[in-house]
Tab-separated table of C-alpha atoms in Angstrom:
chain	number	residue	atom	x	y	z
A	1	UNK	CA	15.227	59.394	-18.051
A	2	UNK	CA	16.571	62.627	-17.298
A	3	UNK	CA	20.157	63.378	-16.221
A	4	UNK	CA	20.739	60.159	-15.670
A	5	UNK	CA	17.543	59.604	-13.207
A	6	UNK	CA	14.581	57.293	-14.176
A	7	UNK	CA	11.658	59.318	-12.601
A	8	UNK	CA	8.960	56.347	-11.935
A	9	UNK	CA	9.972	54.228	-9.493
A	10	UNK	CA	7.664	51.145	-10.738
A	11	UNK	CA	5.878	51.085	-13.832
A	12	UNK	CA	3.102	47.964	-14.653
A	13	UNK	CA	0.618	47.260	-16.977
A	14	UNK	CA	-2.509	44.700	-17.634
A	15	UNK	CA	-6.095	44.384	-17.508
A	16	UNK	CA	-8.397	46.588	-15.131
A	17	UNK	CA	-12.112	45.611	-15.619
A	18	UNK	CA	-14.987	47.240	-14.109
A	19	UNK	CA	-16.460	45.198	-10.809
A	20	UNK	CA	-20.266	44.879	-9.912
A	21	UNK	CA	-21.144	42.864	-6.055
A	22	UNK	CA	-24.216	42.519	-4.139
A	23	UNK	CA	-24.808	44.902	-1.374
A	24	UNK	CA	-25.659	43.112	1.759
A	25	UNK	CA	-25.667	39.623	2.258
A	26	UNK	CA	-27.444	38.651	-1.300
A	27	UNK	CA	-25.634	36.943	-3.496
A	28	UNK	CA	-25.723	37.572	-6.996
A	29	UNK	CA	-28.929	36.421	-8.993
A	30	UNK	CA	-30.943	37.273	-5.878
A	31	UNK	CA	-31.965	40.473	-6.267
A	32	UNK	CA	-31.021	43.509	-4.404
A	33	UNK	CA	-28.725	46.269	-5.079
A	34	UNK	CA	-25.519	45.621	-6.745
A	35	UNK	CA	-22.097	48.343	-6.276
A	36	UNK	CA	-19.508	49.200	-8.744
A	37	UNK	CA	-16.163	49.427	-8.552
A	38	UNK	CA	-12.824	48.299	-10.698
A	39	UNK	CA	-10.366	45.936	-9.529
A	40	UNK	CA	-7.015	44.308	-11.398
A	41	UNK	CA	-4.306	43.117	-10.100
A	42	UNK	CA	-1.740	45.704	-11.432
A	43	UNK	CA	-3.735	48.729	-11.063
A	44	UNK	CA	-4.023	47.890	-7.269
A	45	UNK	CA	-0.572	47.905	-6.829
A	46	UNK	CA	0.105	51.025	-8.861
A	47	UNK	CA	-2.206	52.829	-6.090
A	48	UNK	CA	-0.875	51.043	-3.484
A	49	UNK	CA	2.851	52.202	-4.603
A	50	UNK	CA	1.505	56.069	-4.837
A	51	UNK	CA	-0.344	55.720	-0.963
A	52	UNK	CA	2.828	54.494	0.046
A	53	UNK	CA	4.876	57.837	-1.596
A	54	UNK	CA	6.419	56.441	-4.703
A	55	UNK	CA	6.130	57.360	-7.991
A	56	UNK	CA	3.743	54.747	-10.290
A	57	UNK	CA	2.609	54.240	-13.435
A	58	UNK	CA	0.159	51.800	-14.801
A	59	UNK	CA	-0.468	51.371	-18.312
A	60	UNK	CA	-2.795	49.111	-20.758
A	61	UNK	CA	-5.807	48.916	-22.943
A	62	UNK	CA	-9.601	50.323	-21.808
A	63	UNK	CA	-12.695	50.326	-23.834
A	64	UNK	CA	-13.724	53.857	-24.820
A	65	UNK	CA	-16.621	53.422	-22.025
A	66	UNK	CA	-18.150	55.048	-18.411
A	67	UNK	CA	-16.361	51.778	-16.892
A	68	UNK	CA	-12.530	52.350	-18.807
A	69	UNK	CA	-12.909	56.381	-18.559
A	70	UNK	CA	-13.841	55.670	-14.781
A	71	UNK	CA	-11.232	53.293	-13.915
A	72	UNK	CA	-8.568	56.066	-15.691
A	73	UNK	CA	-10.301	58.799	-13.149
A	74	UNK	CA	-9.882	57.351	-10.516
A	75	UNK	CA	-6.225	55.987	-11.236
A	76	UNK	CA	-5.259	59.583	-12.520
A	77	UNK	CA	-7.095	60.688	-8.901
A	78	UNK	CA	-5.021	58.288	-6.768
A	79	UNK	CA	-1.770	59.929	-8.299
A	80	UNK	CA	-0.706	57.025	-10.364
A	81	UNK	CA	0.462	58.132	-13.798
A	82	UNK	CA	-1.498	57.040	-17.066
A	83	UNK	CA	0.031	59.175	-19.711
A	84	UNK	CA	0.268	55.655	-21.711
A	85	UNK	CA	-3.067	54.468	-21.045
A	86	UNK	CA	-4.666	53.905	-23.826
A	87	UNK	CA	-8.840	53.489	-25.035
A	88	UNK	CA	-10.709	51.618	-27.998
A	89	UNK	CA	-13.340	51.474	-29.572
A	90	UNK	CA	-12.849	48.298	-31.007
A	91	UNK	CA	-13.406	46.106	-27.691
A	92	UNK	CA	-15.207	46.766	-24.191
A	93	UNK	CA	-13.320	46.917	-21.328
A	94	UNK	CA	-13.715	44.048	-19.109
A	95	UNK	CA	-16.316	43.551	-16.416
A	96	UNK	CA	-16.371	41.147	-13.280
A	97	UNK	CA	-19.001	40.061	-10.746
A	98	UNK	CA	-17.621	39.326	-6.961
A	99	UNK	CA	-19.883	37.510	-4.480
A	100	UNK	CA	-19.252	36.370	-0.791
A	101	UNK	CA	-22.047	34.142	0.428
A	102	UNK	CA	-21.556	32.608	3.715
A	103	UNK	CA	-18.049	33.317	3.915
A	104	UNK	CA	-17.463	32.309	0.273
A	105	UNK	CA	-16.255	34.180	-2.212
A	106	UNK	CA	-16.959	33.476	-5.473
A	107	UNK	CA	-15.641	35.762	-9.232
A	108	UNK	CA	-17.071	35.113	-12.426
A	109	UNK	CA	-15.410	37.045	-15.546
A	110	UNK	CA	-16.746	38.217	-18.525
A	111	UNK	CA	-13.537	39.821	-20.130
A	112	UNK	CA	-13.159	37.153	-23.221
A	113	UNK	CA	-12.664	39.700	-26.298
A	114	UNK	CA	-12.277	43.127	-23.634
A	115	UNK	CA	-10.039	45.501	-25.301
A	116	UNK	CA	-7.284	44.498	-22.818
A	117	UNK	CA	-6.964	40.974	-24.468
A	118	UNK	CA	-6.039	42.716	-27.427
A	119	UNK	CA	-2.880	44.364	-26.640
A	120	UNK	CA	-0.359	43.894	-28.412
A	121	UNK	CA	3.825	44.791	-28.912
A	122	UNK	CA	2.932	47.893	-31.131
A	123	UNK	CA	0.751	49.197	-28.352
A	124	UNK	CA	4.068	49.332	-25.459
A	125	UNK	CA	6.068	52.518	-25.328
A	126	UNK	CA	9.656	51.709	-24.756
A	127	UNK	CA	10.350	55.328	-23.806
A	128	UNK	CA	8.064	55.162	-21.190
A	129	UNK	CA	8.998	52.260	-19.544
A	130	UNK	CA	12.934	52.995	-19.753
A	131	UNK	CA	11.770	55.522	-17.729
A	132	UNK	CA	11.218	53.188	-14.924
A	133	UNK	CA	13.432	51.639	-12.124
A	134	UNK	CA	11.386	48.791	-12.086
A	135	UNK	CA	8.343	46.726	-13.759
A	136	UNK	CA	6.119	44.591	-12.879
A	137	UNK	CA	3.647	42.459	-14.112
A	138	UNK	CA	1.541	39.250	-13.874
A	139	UNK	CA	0.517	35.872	-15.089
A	140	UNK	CA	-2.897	37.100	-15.538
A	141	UNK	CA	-1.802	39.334	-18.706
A	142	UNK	CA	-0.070	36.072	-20.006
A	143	UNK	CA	-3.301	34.805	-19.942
A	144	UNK	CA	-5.684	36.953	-21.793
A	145	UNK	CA	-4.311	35.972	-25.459
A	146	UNK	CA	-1.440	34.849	-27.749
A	147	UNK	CA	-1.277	38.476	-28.415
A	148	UNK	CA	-1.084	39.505	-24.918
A	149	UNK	CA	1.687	37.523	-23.751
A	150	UNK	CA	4.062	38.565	-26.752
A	151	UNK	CA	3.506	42.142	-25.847
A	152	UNK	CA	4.913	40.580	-22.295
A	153	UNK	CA	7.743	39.018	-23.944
A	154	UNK	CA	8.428	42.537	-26.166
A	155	UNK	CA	8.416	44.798	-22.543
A	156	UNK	CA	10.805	41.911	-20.878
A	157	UNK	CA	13.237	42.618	-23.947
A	158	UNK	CA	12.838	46.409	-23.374
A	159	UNK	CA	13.909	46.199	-19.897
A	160	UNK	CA	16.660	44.280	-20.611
A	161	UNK	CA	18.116	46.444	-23.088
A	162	UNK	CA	17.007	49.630	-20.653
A	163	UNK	CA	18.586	48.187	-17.042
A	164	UNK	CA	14.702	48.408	-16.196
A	165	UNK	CA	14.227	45.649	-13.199
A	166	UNK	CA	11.484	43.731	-13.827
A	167	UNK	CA	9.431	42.184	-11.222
A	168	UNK	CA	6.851	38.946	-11.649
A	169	UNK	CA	3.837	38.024	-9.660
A	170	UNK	CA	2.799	34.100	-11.411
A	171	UNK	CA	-1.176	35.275	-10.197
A	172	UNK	CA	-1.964	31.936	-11.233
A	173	UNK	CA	-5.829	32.227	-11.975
A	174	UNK	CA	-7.583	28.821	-12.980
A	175	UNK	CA	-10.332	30.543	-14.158
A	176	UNK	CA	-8.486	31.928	-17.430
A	177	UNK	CA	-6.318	28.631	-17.810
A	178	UNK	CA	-5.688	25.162	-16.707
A	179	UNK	CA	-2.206	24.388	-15.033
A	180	UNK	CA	-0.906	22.830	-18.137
A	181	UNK	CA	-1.351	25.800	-20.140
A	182	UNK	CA	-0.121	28.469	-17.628
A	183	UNK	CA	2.955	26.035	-15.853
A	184	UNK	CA	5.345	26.368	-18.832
A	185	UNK	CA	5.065	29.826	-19.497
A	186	UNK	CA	4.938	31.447	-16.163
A	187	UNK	CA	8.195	29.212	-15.629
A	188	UNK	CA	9.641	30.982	-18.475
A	189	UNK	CA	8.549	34.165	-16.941
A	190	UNK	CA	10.237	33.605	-13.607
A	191	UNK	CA	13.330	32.977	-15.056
A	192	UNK	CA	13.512	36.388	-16.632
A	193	UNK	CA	12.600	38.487	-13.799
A	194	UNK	CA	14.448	40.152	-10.728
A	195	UNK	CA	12.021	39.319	-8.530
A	196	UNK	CA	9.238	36.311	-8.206
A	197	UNK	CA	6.812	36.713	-5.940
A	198	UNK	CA	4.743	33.935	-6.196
A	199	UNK	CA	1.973	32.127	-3.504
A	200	UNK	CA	3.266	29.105	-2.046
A	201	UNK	CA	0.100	27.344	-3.172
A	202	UNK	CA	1.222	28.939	-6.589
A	203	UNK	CA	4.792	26.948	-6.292
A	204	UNK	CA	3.173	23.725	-5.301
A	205	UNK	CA	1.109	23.845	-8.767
A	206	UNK	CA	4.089	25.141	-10.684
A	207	UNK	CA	6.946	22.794	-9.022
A	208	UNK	CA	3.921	20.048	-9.642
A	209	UNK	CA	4.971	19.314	-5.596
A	210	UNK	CA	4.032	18.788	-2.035
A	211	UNK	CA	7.530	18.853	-0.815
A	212	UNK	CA	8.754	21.699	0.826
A	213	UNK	CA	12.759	21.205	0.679
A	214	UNK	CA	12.143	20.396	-3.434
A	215	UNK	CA	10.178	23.842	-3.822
A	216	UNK	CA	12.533	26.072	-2.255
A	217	UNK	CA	15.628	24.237	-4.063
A	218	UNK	CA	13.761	25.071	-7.566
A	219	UNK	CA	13.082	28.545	-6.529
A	220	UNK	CA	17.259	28.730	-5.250
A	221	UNK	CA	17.877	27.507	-9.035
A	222	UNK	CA	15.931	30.872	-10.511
A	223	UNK	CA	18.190	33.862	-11.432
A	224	UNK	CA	15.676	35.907	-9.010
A	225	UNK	CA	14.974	36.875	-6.111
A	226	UNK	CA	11.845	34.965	-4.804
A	227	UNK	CA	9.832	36.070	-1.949
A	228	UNK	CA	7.115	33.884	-1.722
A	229	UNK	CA	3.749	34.907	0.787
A	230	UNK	CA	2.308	32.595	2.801
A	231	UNK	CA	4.325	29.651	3.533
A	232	UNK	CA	3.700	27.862	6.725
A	233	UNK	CA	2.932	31.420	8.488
A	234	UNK	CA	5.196	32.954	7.234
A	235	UNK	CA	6.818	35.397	4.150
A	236	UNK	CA	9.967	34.286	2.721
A	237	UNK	CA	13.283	35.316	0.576
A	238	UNK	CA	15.038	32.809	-1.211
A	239	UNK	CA	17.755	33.716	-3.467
A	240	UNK	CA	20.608	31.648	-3.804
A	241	UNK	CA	21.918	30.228	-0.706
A	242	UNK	CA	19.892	33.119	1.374
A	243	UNK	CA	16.682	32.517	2.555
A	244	UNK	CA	14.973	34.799	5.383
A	245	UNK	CA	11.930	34.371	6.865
A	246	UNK	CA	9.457	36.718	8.374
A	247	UNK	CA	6.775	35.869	10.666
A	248	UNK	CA	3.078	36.982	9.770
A	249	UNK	CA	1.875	40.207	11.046
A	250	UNK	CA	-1.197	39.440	13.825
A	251	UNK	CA	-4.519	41.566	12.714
A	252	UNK	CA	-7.184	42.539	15.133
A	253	UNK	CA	-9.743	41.102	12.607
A	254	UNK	CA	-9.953	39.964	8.835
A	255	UNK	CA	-12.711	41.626	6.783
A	256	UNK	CA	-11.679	40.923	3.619
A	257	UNK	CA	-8.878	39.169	2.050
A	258	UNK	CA	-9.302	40.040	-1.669
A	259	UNK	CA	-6.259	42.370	-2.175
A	260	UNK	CA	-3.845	40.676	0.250
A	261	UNK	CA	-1.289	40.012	-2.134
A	262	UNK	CA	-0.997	42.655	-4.040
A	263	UNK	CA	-0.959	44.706	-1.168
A	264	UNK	CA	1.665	42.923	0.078
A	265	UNK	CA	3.383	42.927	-3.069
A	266	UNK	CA	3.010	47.026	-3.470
A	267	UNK	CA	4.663	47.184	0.015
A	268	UNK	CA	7.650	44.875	-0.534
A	269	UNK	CA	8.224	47.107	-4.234
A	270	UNK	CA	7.514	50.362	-2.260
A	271	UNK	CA	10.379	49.362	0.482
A	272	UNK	CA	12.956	48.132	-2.680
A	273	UNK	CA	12.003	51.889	-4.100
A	274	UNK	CA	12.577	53.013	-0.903
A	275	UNK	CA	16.523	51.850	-1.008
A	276	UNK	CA	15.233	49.184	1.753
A	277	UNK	CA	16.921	45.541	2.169
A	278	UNK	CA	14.861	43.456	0.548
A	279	UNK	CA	14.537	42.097	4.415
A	280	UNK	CA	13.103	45.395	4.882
A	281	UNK	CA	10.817	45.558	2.380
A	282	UNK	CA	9.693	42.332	2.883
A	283	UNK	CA	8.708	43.427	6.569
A	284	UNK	CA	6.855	46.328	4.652
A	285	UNK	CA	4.802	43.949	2.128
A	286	UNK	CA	3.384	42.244	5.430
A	287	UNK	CA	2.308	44.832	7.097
A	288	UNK	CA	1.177	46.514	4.074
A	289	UNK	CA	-1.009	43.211	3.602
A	290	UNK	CA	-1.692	43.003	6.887
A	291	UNK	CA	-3.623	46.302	6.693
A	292	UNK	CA	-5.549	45.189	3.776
A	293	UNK	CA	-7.270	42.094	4.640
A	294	UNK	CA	-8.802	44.396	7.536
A	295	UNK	CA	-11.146	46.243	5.483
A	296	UNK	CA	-12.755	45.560	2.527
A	297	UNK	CA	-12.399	46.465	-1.204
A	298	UNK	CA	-10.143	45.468	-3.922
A	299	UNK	CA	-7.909	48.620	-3.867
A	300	UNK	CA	-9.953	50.917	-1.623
A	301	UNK	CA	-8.311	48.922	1.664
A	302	UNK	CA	-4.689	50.033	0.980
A	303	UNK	CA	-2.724	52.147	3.009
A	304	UNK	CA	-1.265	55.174	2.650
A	305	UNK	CA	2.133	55.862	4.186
A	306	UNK	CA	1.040	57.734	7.160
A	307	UNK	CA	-1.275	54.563	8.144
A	308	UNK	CA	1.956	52.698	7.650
A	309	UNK	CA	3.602	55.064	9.846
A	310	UNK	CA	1.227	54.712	12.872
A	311	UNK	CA	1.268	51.158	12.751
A	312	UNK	CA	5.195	51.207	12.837
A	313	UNK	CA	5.271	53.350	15.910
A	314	UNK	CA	6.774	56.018	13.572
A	315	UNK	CA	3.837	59.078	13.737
A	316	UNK	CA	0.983	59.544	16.332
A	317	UNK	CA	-2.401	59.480	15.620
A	318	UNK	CA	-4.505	62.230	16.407
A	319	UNK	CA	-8.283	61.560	16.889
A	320	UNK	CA	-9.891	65.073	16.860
């Protein structure tokens, strides 16, 4: 912080792994050629934040690998800042496989041991992230290890004692842990935070209900502000007595919906940033997500601001 100014708007940190698919229509196993990418949840929104003009950082731990030392290129490339990246040689970095056979889309890990799941409290720079107006993270770093979710715990108690906002996405992935495991602690999570931005599938499997009126009572009982995506076609802010909700954006066509939400979340942080209304931003995350789900790739699909821009009837697009 300098003269009183933080100078990165949103700061976040967890696991980026490498990402192999099939090219074509083949599905994995079946031969063919296979294309390589990277993909995490909080990486993705770090580059979404920097297309959409804010300043981002993403931090965590990579193998000393092509796949880590690639994922940092292109992250340093995209402007996002990771000055407190860090790379072992201890552990790998992590690797996933994507498929989409017949319109199903299928991820199978192998990131058990990666040199993310070792992070730990000693590994967090406080400096940094007191740096930050806001953080953000996600129940899929609560996930990865005992050791993992402390270090989660230690930057919550940094940004406390900083003024650092700290912003929650549950991510709920089945695949790393079974509901009982993950419902108590990303509950403890959303307590802490300034902002929950959970699935409304996710809040169904954390509020262990169908009913609607129950859910959005809980959520009006957290400290935060809760926007949750996708309920009953629609966004939605809760907070208190408040809630607003915003119709979703129509799309010409839907290519590829890996990406959606943290697209969506990148936009609704990039319009908070901003100096928005969190009504605002929330109109920002859906069209942000929106754009997404009409091209493909994990990251690759988000916008920049000027895209943002042209769809808002703000700038004119020039074709040659």
């Amino acid at each position: 912080m300098k003269n009183g100014t933080r100078s990165i708007d949103v700061i976040t940190f967890g696991e980026s792994m490498g990402l192999l698919y099939p090219e074509g229509t083949r599905g994995i196993g079946q031969g063919g050629n296979m294309a390589q990418s990277f993909g995490g949840a909080e990486s993705n929104l770090a580059i979404g934040l920097a297309r959409l003009g804010c300043s981002s950082g993403w931090f965590g731990q990579l193998g000393n690998d092509p796949i880590g030392t690639g994922i940092l290129k292109t992250l340093r490339g995209e402007g996002v800042d990771i000055s407190a990246a860090r790379q072992t040689d201890v552990a790998p970095t992590g690797l996933m496989l994507r498929q989409n056979v017949r319109g199903q889309s299928s991820v199978y890990y192998y990131r058990k041991g990666s040199a993310a799941s070792q992070m730990t409290p000693d590994h967090v720079d406080s400096e940094y992230i007191a740096d930050a107006r806001i953080l953000h993270f996600t129940g899929i770093t609560a996930a990865l290890s005992s050791s993992c979710l402390e270090t989660i715990r230690h930057v919550i108690s940094v940004c406390k004692a900083h003024g650092v906002l700290i912003s929650f996405d549950p991510n709920l992935r089945l695949k790393l842990w079974n509901i009982e495991e993950a419902r108590p602690v990303l509950l403890e999570l959303a307590e802490v935070c300034d902002y929950f931005l959970p699935g409304y599938d996710e809040c169904k499997l954390l509020f262990e209900t169908e009913d609607e009126q129950v859910i959005l009572d809980r959520l009006r009982q957290l400290p935060a502000m809760s926007v949750i995506k996708s309920f009953n076609g629609s966004n939605v802010i809760v907070h208190k007595n408040h809630t607003y909700s915003l119709p979703f954006e129509q799309v010409d066509q839907v290519v590829d919906t890996v990406g959606a939400g943290d697209g969506f979340c990148a936009g609704f942080l990039a319009g908070i940033a901003k100096g928005w209304t969190p009504e605002e931003a929330l109109s920002l995350g859906g069209l942000t997500g929106s754009l997404v789900i009409q091209a493909p790739g994990d990251w690759e699909a988000l916008p920049t601001w000027e895209e943002v821009e042209q769809r808002r009837g703000n700038a004119a697009h020039i074709e040659r």
